[in-house]
């Protein structure tokens, strides 16, 4: 859709009177309501303000672009407004805004607002064009400027299209994301790019990592792509891929099956994605057509990804506090400070996990009931398992609430998110947690703690070996995350870090074993693998298992088989020697906080497991020709 088709001359404001942001929004919303573009000014303004709460749409350079997509809009429209004195619109560069483009899009208009934003943004990069808009005195002049600009751009695009060779590369887009957003995300990106280059396929990969979204896909790129690859173990923005062939796979497939994914994307061998059926539509609550396990795993990993910063930050600060306690005593100011901060972070673990599981299931309306479910699990001693179940239950109860209110009059739509969903969702999850989940899982939690406390040495060794081996089976996949999540639950409920020691050492063995094998069996590895192997010493010592993934992808049977053997032995040894760790992450940087002898035993178990795995791998692999 062209900008001039949306840019109505009869609603332009050529002399905006407002002097501040709030007044400017009110003046533009009133104009849209007066021209019957908006049938519910209150709802539309609420959506505008929600978007502004995320980050100001004052883009800088004197331009602001407030926008909203809601049922309160009757037809897609762009309102142009100009202020001669400038408005303090909280722009990103701190300067006044002079040109305003308020974009109003109906809820069912797919990605019209995204396309409009992208098209406007490209035009407004041209400073000469912006200056001409500032000088325009009438709506006709503004319209003529946009018409000329769009015509010139279309002419340039046609020339470029005509000049292209008929044998142009096929083009696909991809999104990679993992729960932690540290290793898998970027390894999948690298794998897809390398494979696409080998196959002579053009590709653009967006990463949803721990530092946010990078290389975000534009609407033009999505439109141009013959297929879409989603290699992700957590939720990503999907509505933009409406009516495109979309291949949804775990992030591990992006690493290990890049050729298969790209081939299917190029051949459009993937189901057509329909946004209205896949985003938890408020009218019917329909869910994406995935297997039950895949959906549950993805929702769980969404909660885990948001919980991990609290685990790592809070756990390590608490571990440091124990160091100060050992040297200075429990009354020292340093111990009290570090312990208090770490403990406060740890108190958020279960509510954050439950809240973001519920949000993954029911979108934003699920967040608050999920957080409350997690907190009620903590307060009722239902523990980690109670919070986990509470998060899933809160999400599906909110989906049920959405379904209940699906037929209310459109005039009351504005009440859904601010009144109906919060009250009904909170009431239902409150009743469930108070009368059922809290008491039932409190008993289950107590029984499980009693069982673990009464484990004999032999049984404890078996449990430790099992958890250690699970960490090495898929190195960040479902088995790995299941073992880690289980141990985190025990750690947060009891503070006992014994099984956490088995899990941590199980995750440290694979990369260290690979580093040892590539160092002492050089003829079994390529030069590139030997260089990568050196970095695995550091990754292994700091408990980053993912460093082993490229080696496992290239030789899965030998690498995974040898890693599981050593990791299971090391995990069992931590229980045989009664080793406990004071933090759920950090590797060797937190082991020293356990005390001298436990630290030495841990390092000995790590050495034994890593050497065994390294020897098995080195002897098992065939020499490189």
XYZ file of C-alpha atoms in Angstrom:
625
model
C 0.000 0.000 0.000
C 1.373 3.426 -0.975
C 1.722 6.241 1.559
C -0.323 8.683 -0.532
C -3.242 6.234 -0.405
C -3.261 6.562 3.384
C -2.301 10.234 3.647
C -5.668 12.002 3.589
C -5.540 15.718 2.860
C -8.794 16.487 4.687
C -7.421 15.435 8.094
C -3.996 17.119 7.937
C -3.171 19.625 10.675
C -0.925 22.297 9.151
C -0.615 24.346 12.362
C -0.553 22.094 15.409
C -1.425 24.157 18.502
C -0.107 21.756 21.167
C 3.049 22.587 23.092
C 3.629 19.268 24.852
C 3.398 15.571 24.023
C 0.112 14.814 25.773
C -1.675 17.749 24.154
C -0.274 16.867 20.737
C -1.611 13.311 21.009
C -5.029 14.594 22.145
C -5.210 17.079 19.262
C -4.360 14.463 16.625
C -6.675 11.809 18.113
C -9.532 14.344 18.193
C -8.978 15.099 14.517
C -9.113 11.406 13.626
C -12.313 11.008 15.634
C -13.885 14.072 14.014
C -13.173 12.636 10.563
C -14.600 9.230 11.626
C -11.282 7.436 11.151
C -11.566 6.407 14.807
C -14.856 5.303 16.361
C -13.566 5.078 19.941
C -11.080 7.834 20.746
C -10.456 6.524 24.261
C -9.433 3.041 23.112
C -7.273 4.404 20.293
C -5.502 6.852 22.598
C -4.918 4.067 25.110
C -3.141 2.004 22.417
C -1.083 5.037 21.362
C 0.019 5.584 24.963
C 0.829 1.880 25.412
C 3.211 2.122 22.463
C 4.734 5.334 23.851
C 5.274 3.593 27.209
C 7.571 1.084 25.507
C 9.752 3.798 23.983
C 8.976 7.230 22.595
C 8.033 7.399 18.917
C 9.774 10.753 18.768
C 12.430 9.536 16.339
C 14.645 12.597 16.474
C 15.542 15.105 13.751
C 12.227 16.851 14.408
C 10.044 13.844 13.491
C 7.528 11.834 15.549
C 5.574 8.798 14.387
C 2.940 7.696 16.975
C 1.048 4.616 15.833
C -1.528 2.073 16.975
C -3.335 -0.982 15.633
C -6.777 -1.488 17.160
C -10.436 -2.282 16.434
C -11.214 1.366 17.215
C -9.860 2.324 13.758
C -12.263 2.132 10.815
C -9.733 2.374 7.970
C -5.920 2.576 7.620
C -4.934 6.243 7.749
C -1.874 8.437 8.236
C -2.516 11.836 9.802
C 0.120 14.445 8.927
C 0.571 17.328 11.366
C 3.078 20.171 11.456
C 4.088 22.430 14.324
C 5.834 25.714 13.600
C 7.134 26.230 17.152
C 7.991 22.614 17.903
C 6.668 20.184 20.532
C 8.571 18.558 23.373
C 7.705 14.997 22.341
C 10.402 13.226 24.438
C 12.308 12.520 21.231
C 15.275 10.173 21.293
C 17.674 13.061 20.588
C 16.000 15.384 23.131
C 15.078 17.926 20.440
C 11.591 19.338 19.675
C 9.443 17.585 17.059
C 7.983 19.560 14.132
C 6.563 16.887 11.820
C 4.082 14.263 13.034
C 2.718 11.157 11.334
C 0.019 9.474 13.422
C -0.583 6.018 11.902
C -3.981 4.451 12.595
C -4.520 0.850 11.471
C -7.508 -1.488 12.035
C -6.805 -4.631 14.056
C -7.356 -6.951 11.096
C -5.029 -5.121 8.711
C -2.166 -7.635 9.064
C 1.177 -5.778 8.887
C -0.088 -2.558 7.257
C 1.258 -0.413 10.093
C 4.661 -2.102 9.896
C 4.832 -1.552 6.138
C 3.750 2.047 6.576
C 6.318 2.664 9.301
C 9.061 1.149 7.160
C 8.099 3.115 4.036
C 7.826 6.398 5.935
C 11.109 5.796 7.724
C 12.961 5.291 4.440
C 11.520 8.504 2.995
C 12.257 10.584 6.077
C 15.949 9.688 5.999
C 16.193 12.153 3.096
C 16.916 15.476 4.827
C 15.981 17.514 1.745
C 12.583 15.837 1.633
C 12.049 16.538 5.343
C 12.984 20.183 4.871
C 10.501 20.491 2.000
C 7.777 19.055 4.236
C 8.580 21.665 6.879
C 8.183 24.399 4.297
C 4.901 23.051 2.865
C 1.986 25.399 3.601
C -1.040 23.427 2.374
C -2.241 19.800 2.395
C -1.991 19.786 -1.414
C 1.730 20.607 -1.225
C 2.331 17.830 1.317
C 0.446 15.323 -0.790
C 2.310 16.373 -3.930
C 5.677 15.947 -2.190
C 4.842 12.395 -1.136
C 3.447 11.540 -4.553
C 6.634 12.724 -6.255
C 8.857 10.928 -3.752
C 7.008 7.623 -4.123
C 6.999 7.870 -7.917
C 10.756 8.423 -7.964
C 11.343 5.462 -5.676
C 9.093 3.183 -7.720
C 10.934 4.219 -10.870
C 14.288 3.418 -9.263
C 13.042 0.036 -8.041
C 11.735 -0.835 -11.494
C 15.078 0.039 -13.038
C 16.878 -2.137 -10.516
C 14.429 -4.991 -11.104
C 14.831 -4.800 -14.881
C 18.597 -4.827 -14.519
C 18.693 -7.980 -12.445
C 19.758 -11.260 -13.978
C 17.111 -13.908 -14.376
C 19.316 -16.238 -12.348
C 19.074 -14.148 -9.169
C 19.700 -16.135 -5.987
C 16.645 -17.362 -4.065
C 16.174 -15.324 -0.886
C 15.069 -16.633 2.526
C 14.812 -15.042 5.953
C 15.371 -16.664 9.335
C 15.016 -15.963 13.062
C 17.152 -17.739 15.662
C 16.509 -17.694 19.405
C 17.278 -19.830 22.443
C 16.169 -19.527 26.093
C 19.462 -18.107 27.353
C 20.240 -16.147 24.187
C 23.969 -16.750 24.579
C 25.315 -19.516 22.376
C 22.675 -21.453 20.436
C 21.159 -18.285 18.989
C 24.362 -17.154 17.323
C 25.607 -20.624 16.427
C 22.375 -21.282 14.544
C 22.798 -17.938 12.787
C 26.352 -18.804 11.762
C 25.399 -22.305 10.620
C 22.519 -21.048 8.453
C 24.670 -18.338 6.873
C 27.527 -20.709 6.050
C 25.208 -23.319 4.574
C 23.305 -20.723 2.540
C 26.594 -19.501 1.074
C 27.491 -23.070 0.066
C 24.069 -23.512 -1.568
C 24.238 -20.125 -3.362
C 21.174 -18.897 -1.471
C 20.780 -15.339 -0.154
C 19.735 -15.221 3.505
C 19.062 -12.651 6.250
C 19.094 -13.908 9.841
C 17.565 -12.054 12.786
C 18.880 -13.036 16.224
C 16.828 -12.782 19.433
C 19.698 -13.039 21.912
C 20.387 -11.961 25.459
C 21.197 -8.434 24.238
C 17.897 -8.062 22.370
C 16.946 -8.349 18.716
C 19.764 -7.823 16.238
C 19.553 -7.548 12.428
C 15.772 -7.197 12.668
C 13.993 -8.275 9.506
C 12.190 -5.533 7.589
C 8.752 -5.920 6.043
C 10.324 -5.570 2.589
C 12.702 -8.459 3.256
C 9.902 -10.638 4.585
C 7.763 -9.813 1.559
C 10.626 -10.633 -0.812
C 11.549 -13.940 0.857
C 10.445 -17.214 -0.712
C 10.369 -18.860 2.712
C 10.870 -18.238 6.431
C 12.905 -20.309 8.906
C 12.170 -19.990 12.636
C 14.873 -21.841 14.565
C 13.819 -20.948 18.094
C 13.141 -22.457 21.505
C 11.268 -19.425 22.802
C 8.586 -17.105 21.495
C 9.445 -14.683 18.690
C 7.258 -12.118 16.930
C 5.285 -14.157 14.391
C 2.451 -11.945 13.107
C 4.765 -10.293 10.557
C 5.085 -13.626 8.693
C 1.373 -13.819 7.917
C 0.650 -15.862 4.750
C 4.292 -16.818 4.215
C 5.625 -20.405 4.127
C 7.080 -20.720 7.634
C 9.240 -23.591 8.860
C 9.270 -23.729 12.685
C 11.992 -25.865 14.236
C 14.058 -26.031 17.468
C 17.155 -23.864 17.509
C 19.270 -27.029 17.478
C 17.977 -27.778 13.966
C 19.351 -24.436 12.859
C 22.766 -25.673 13.980
C 22.600 -29.305 12.941
C 20.144 -29.325 10.007
C 20.836 -26.041 8.240
C 20.928 -27.629 4.772
C 17.558 -29.319 5.286
C 15.934 -26.109 6.558
C 17.255 -23.952 3.718
C 16.266 -26.526 1.093
C 12.712 -26.678 2.441
C 12.493 -22.876 2.669
C 13.706 -22.408 -0.928
C 11.260 -25.043 -2.180
C 8.483 -23.517 -0.029
C 8.057 -26.935 1.557
C 6.461 -25.503 4.707
C 2.930 -24.737 5.944
C 1.486 -21.294 5.231
C 1.430 -19.284 8.449
C -1.805 -17.477 9.375
C -1.303 -14.854 12.056
C -4.929 -14.751 13.146
C -4.753 -18.459 14.029
C -1.388 -18.418 15.719
C -1.123 -15.453 18.041
C -3.682 -16.328 20.703
C -6.482 -14.410 18.959
C -8.655 -12.682 21.521
C -11.860 -13.910 19.943
C -11.207 -17.621 19.973
C -7.927 -18.202 21.792
C -6.679 -20.480 18.998
C -3.120 -21.727 19.373
C -0.369 -22.457 16.938
C -0.650 -25.821 15.219
C 2.273 -27.500 16.948
C 2.638 -30.763 18.798
C 1.639 -30.610 22.447
C 5.181 -31.316 23.636
C 6.718 -28.686 21.369
C 4.296 -26.044 22.646
C 4.809 -26.959 26.307
C 8.575 -26.960 25.887
C 8.556 -23.571 24.193
C 6.372 -22.024 26.910
C 8.602 -23.513 29.609
C 11.760 -22.218 27.942
C 10.236 -18.750 27.698
C 9.884 -18.758 31.491
C 13.369 -20.195 31.996
C 14.965 -17.569 29.738
C 13.542 -14.720 31.830
C 14.359 -16.517 35.095
C 18.037 -17.180 34.328
C 19.377 -13.651 35.034
C 17.882 -13.879 38.542
C 19.406 -17.349 38.980
C 22.881 -16.322 37.888
C 23.014 -12.862 39.464
C 21.339 -13.762 42.744
C 23.102 -17.113 43.098
C 26.603 -15.778 42.566
C 26.110 -12.798 44.904
C 24.848 -15.171 47.591
C 27.890 -17.386 47.018
C 30.191 -14.371 47.440
C 28.390 -13.537 50.686
C 29.332 -16.965 52.074
C 32.966 -16.184 51.322
C 32.748 -13.024 53.418
C 30.919 -14.976 56.120
C 33.796 -17.442 56.323
C 36.424 -14.711 56.736
C 34.526 -11.975 58.560
C 31.602 -13.712 60.240
C 27.862 -13.545 59.693
C 27.590 -10.132 61.360
C 29.895 -8.431 58.866
C 28.390 -5.696 56.721
C 29.748 -7.243 53.512
C 28.116 -10.601 54.232
C 24.770 -9.017 55.089
C 24.821 -6.778 51.991
C 25.732 -9.439 49.415
C 23.471 -12.035 50.988
C 20.491 -9.666 51.144
C 20.823 -8.560 47.518
C 21.308 -12.125 46.275
C 18.434 -13.470 48.340
C 16.103 -10.731 47.093
C 16.951 -11.666 43.500
C 16.355 -15.344 44.307
C 12.930 -14.535 45.723
C 11.831 -13.616 42.199
C 12.748 -16.961 40.629
C 9.434 -18.792 40.885
C 7.153 -15.775 40.221
C 9.210 -14.792 37.145
C 9.215 -18.357 35.828
C 5.448 -18.727 36.290
C 4.679 -15.253 34.970
C 6.540 -15.615 31.693
C 5.268 -19.153 31.114
C 1.752 -17.731 31.390
C 2.660 -14.803 29.135
C 3.993 -17.207 26.505
C 0.644 -19.015 26.520
C -1.791 -16.095 26.777
C 0.293 -13.085 25.698
C 0.463 -10.005 27.925
C -2.825 -10.627 29.827
C -1.281 -13.833 31.207
C 1.706 -12.121 32.857
C 0.054 -10.762 36.005
C -1.933 -13.923 36.902
C 1.203 -15.984 36.269
C 3.331 -13.811 38.570
C 0.704 -14.054 41.304
C 0.508 -17.842 40.860
C 4.285 -18.062 41.332
C 4.202 -15.890 44.446
C 1.344 -17.895 45.940
C 3.351 -21.072 45.291
C 6.257 -19.596 47.261
C 4.051 -18.462 50.136
C 2.242 -21.817 50.380
C 5.483 -23.854 50.317
C 4.403 -25.420 47.009
C 7.904 -24.605 45.791
C 9.296 -24.717 42.308
C 6.939 -27.449 41.062
C 3.885 -25.588 42.344
C 5.043 -22.422 40.602
C 5.702 -24.330 37.395
C 2.201 -25.821 37.338
C 0.720 -22.483 38.438
C 2.349 -20.721 35.486
C 0.886 -23.121 32.939
C -2.506 -23.093 34.639
C -2.580 -19.261 34.751
C -1.808 -19.086 31.033
C -4.564 -21.473 30.007
C -7.073 -19.910 32.404
C -6.481 -16.529 30.758
C -6.962 -18.144 27.336
C -10.286 -19.441 28.705
C -11.170 -15.947 29.965
C -10.466 -14.513 26.510
C -12.802 -17.081 25.034
C -15.538 -16.195 27.551
C -15.414 -12.508 26.600
C -15.081 -13.082 22.865
C -18.581 -11.811 22.005
C -18.838 -8.676 24.116
C -19.809 -5.501 22.190
C -16.948 -3.769 20.367
C -17.684 -0.597 22.300
C -16.449 -2.428 25.429
C -13.266 -3.795 23.827
C -11.197 -1.228 25.683
C -12.254 -2.803 28.983
C -10.879 -6.235 28.105
C -7.196 -5.712 28.761
C -7.496 -3.149 31.558
C -10.423 -4.597 33.537
C -11.998 -7.888 32.454
C -8.913 -10.022 31.796
C -6.977 -8.949 34.938
C -9.898 -9.412 37.322
C -11.225 -12.681 35.916
C -7.747 -14.150 35.354
C -6.589 -13.253 38.861
C -9.761 -14.583 40.468
C -9.556 -17.951 38.704
C -5.859 -18.538 39.341
C -6.252 -17.309 42.920
C -8.998 -19.841 43.592
C -6.948 -22.612 41.966
C -3.739 -21.833 43.845
C -5.397 -21.184 47.214
C -7.661 -24.247 47.339
C -5.883 -26.811 45.165
C -2.395 -26.210 43.769
C -0.842 -24.698 46.879
C -1.861 -27.437 49.299
C -1.365 -30.369 46.884
C 2.094 -29.320 45.751
C 3.108 -28.357 49.257
C 2.614 -32.011 50.205
C 4.377 -33.219 47.052
C 7.264 -30.827 47.659
C 7.640 -31.939 51.267
C 7.551 -35.623 50.281
C 10.166 -35.080 47.573
C 12.480 -33.203 49.940
C 12.146 -35.987 52.511
C 12.950 -38.603 49.859
C 16.062 -36.755 48.709
C 17.228 -36.190 52.276
C 16.976 -39.924 52.967
C 18.807 -41.040 49.827
C 21.621 -43.403 50.642
C 25.042 -42.794 49.174
C 24.530 -45.379 46.443
C 21.229 -43.902 45.313
C 22.623 -40.363 45.472
C 25.508 -41.393 43.206
C 23.040 -42.831 40.697
C 20.968 -39.621 40.726
C 24.122 -37.522 40.303
C 25.305 -39.688 37.405
C 21.888 -39.440 35.745
C 21.778 -35.640 36.015
C 25.388 -35.271 34.878
C 24.774 -37.484 31.854
C 21.588 -35.604 30.932
C 23.570 -32.358 30.768
C 25.760 -33.852 28.040
C 23.107 -35.617 25.953
C 21.972 -32.589 23.976
C 24.164 -29.787 25.415
C 21.541 -27.114 25.915
C 18.515 -28.946 24.519
C 15.486 -30.427 26.337
C 17.417 -33.049 28.384
C 20.014 -30.493 29.429
C 17.375 -27.910 30.366
C 15.271 -30.501 32.220
C 18.211 -31.498 34.433
C 19.190 -27.878 35.051
C 15.599 -26.780 35.799
C 15.140 -29.698 38.234
C 18.300 -28.832 40.153
C 17.416 -25.123 40.194
C 14.071 -26.054 41.739
C 15.757 -27.951 44.559
C 18.339 -25.228 45.006
C 15.721 -22.472 45.274
C 13.436 -24.513 47.565
C 16.059 -25.850 49.987
C 19.325 -24.023 49.315
C 20.969 -27.459 48.944
C 23.525 -27.294 46.131
C 24.504 -30.990 46.066
C 22.584 -31.966 42.931
C 23.452 -28.567 41.470
C 27.080 -29.726 41.695
C 26.282 -32.800 39.576
C 24.496 -30.688 36.990
C 27.219 -28.048 36.832
C 30.023 -30.559 36.460
C 28.000 -32.474 33.853
C 27.803 -29.313 31.788
C 31.507 -28.521 32.184
C 32.876 -31.906 31.079
C 31.946 -31.910 27.329
C 33.767 -28.711 26.260
C 36.840 -29.496 28.411
C 36.960 -33.068 27.061
C 36.849 -31.761 23.492
C 39.590 -29.259 24.277
C 41.768 -32.051 25.699
C 41.100 -34.369 22.761
C 41.878 -31.679 20.180
C 45.094 -30.843 22.039
C 46.472 -34.369 22.476
C 44.984 -36.081 19.415
C 45.776 -33.402 16.848
C 45.646 -35.787 13.878
C 41.981 -36.455 14.634
C 40.923 -32.816 14.169
C 41.197 -30.181 11.447
C 43.176 -26.990 12.013
C 39.945 -25.024 12.447
C 38.661 -27.550 14.997
C 41.921 -27.390 16.965
C 41.672 -23.594 17.154
C 38.047 -23.820 18.291
C 39.020 -26.523 20.761
C 41.277 -24.118 22.645
C 38.342 -21.813 23.435
C 36.530 -24.775 24.966
C 38.947 -24.789 27.911
C 37.558 -21.384 28.921
C 33.951 -22.209 28.065
C 34.094 -25.469 29.991
C 35.660 -23.945 33.094
C 32.934 -21.272 33.151
C 30.073 -23.796 32.686
C 29.137 -22.942 29.095
C 28.315 -26.347 27.621
C 27.387 -24.916 24.234
C 31.031 -24.705 23.183
C 30.817 -28.428 22.421
C 27.865 -28.109 20.027
C 29.791 -27.513 16.743
C 31.837 -30.670 17.420
C 28.707 -32.642 18.314
C 27.007 -31.436 15.127
C 29.963 -32.629 13.010
C 30.376 -36.007 14.756
C 27.339 -36.596 17.006
C 27.779 -40.262 17.939
C 31.395 -40.037 19.095
C 31.239 -36.581 20.702
C 27.941 -37.079 22.535
C 28.724 -40.677 23.460
C 32.107 -39.836 24.988
C 30.717 -36.699 26.698
C 27.869 -38.582 28.386
C 30.303 -41.175 29.785
C 32.609 -38.609 31.385
C 29.781 -36.306 32.538
C 27.927 -39.189 34.228
C 31.105 -40.327 36.036
C 31.858 -36.779 37.196
C 28.249 -36.239 38.328
C 28.289 -39.445 40.337
C 31.595 -38.516 41.976
C 30.154 -35.209 43.234
C 27.562 -37.195 45.208
C 30.047 -39.842 46.359
C 32.232 -37.088 47.816
C 29.234 -35.064 49.103
C 30.153 -31.945 47.142
C 27.746 -28.996 47.183
C 28.002 -25.718 45.245
C 26.836 -22.357 46.622
C 25.598 -20.908 43.295
C 23.780 -22.295 40.242
C 26.240 -20.906 37.717
C 29.793 -19.650 37.355
C 31.854 -22.846 37.082
C 35.294 -22.618 38.677
C 34.637 -19.027 39.734
C 32.180 -20.159 42.405
C 33.713 -23.524 43.312
C 36.341 -21.862 45.489
C 33.559 -20.436 47.638
C 32.633 -23.932 48.860
C 35.767 -24.268 50.926
C 39.192 -25.739 50.157
C 38.489 -29.477 50.380
C 35.107 -29.453 48.557
C 36.688 -27.308 45.837
C 39.587 -29.727 45.423
C 37.233 -32.716 45.269
C 35.109 -30.921 42.665
C 38.159 -30.147 40.514
C 39.325 -33.746 40.859
C 35.916 -35.068 39.745
C 35.981 -32.596 36.832
C 39.469 -33.727 35.836
C 38.559 -37.425 36.013
C 35.381 -37.022 33.978
C 37.016 -34.745 31.384
C 40.086 -36.969 30.917
C 37.933 -40.076 30.498
C 35.718 -38.328 27.924
C 38.739 -36.853 26.160
C 40.486 -40.232 25.918
C 37.363 -41.999 24.671
C 36.793 -39.310 22.047
C 40.437 -39.171 20.967
C 40.735 -42.934 20.592
C 37.307 -43.323 18.997
C 37.642 -40.653 16.292
C 39.246 -41.474 12.978
C 42.326 -39.554 11.814
C 41.692 -36.639 9.472
C 42.989 -37.136 5.960
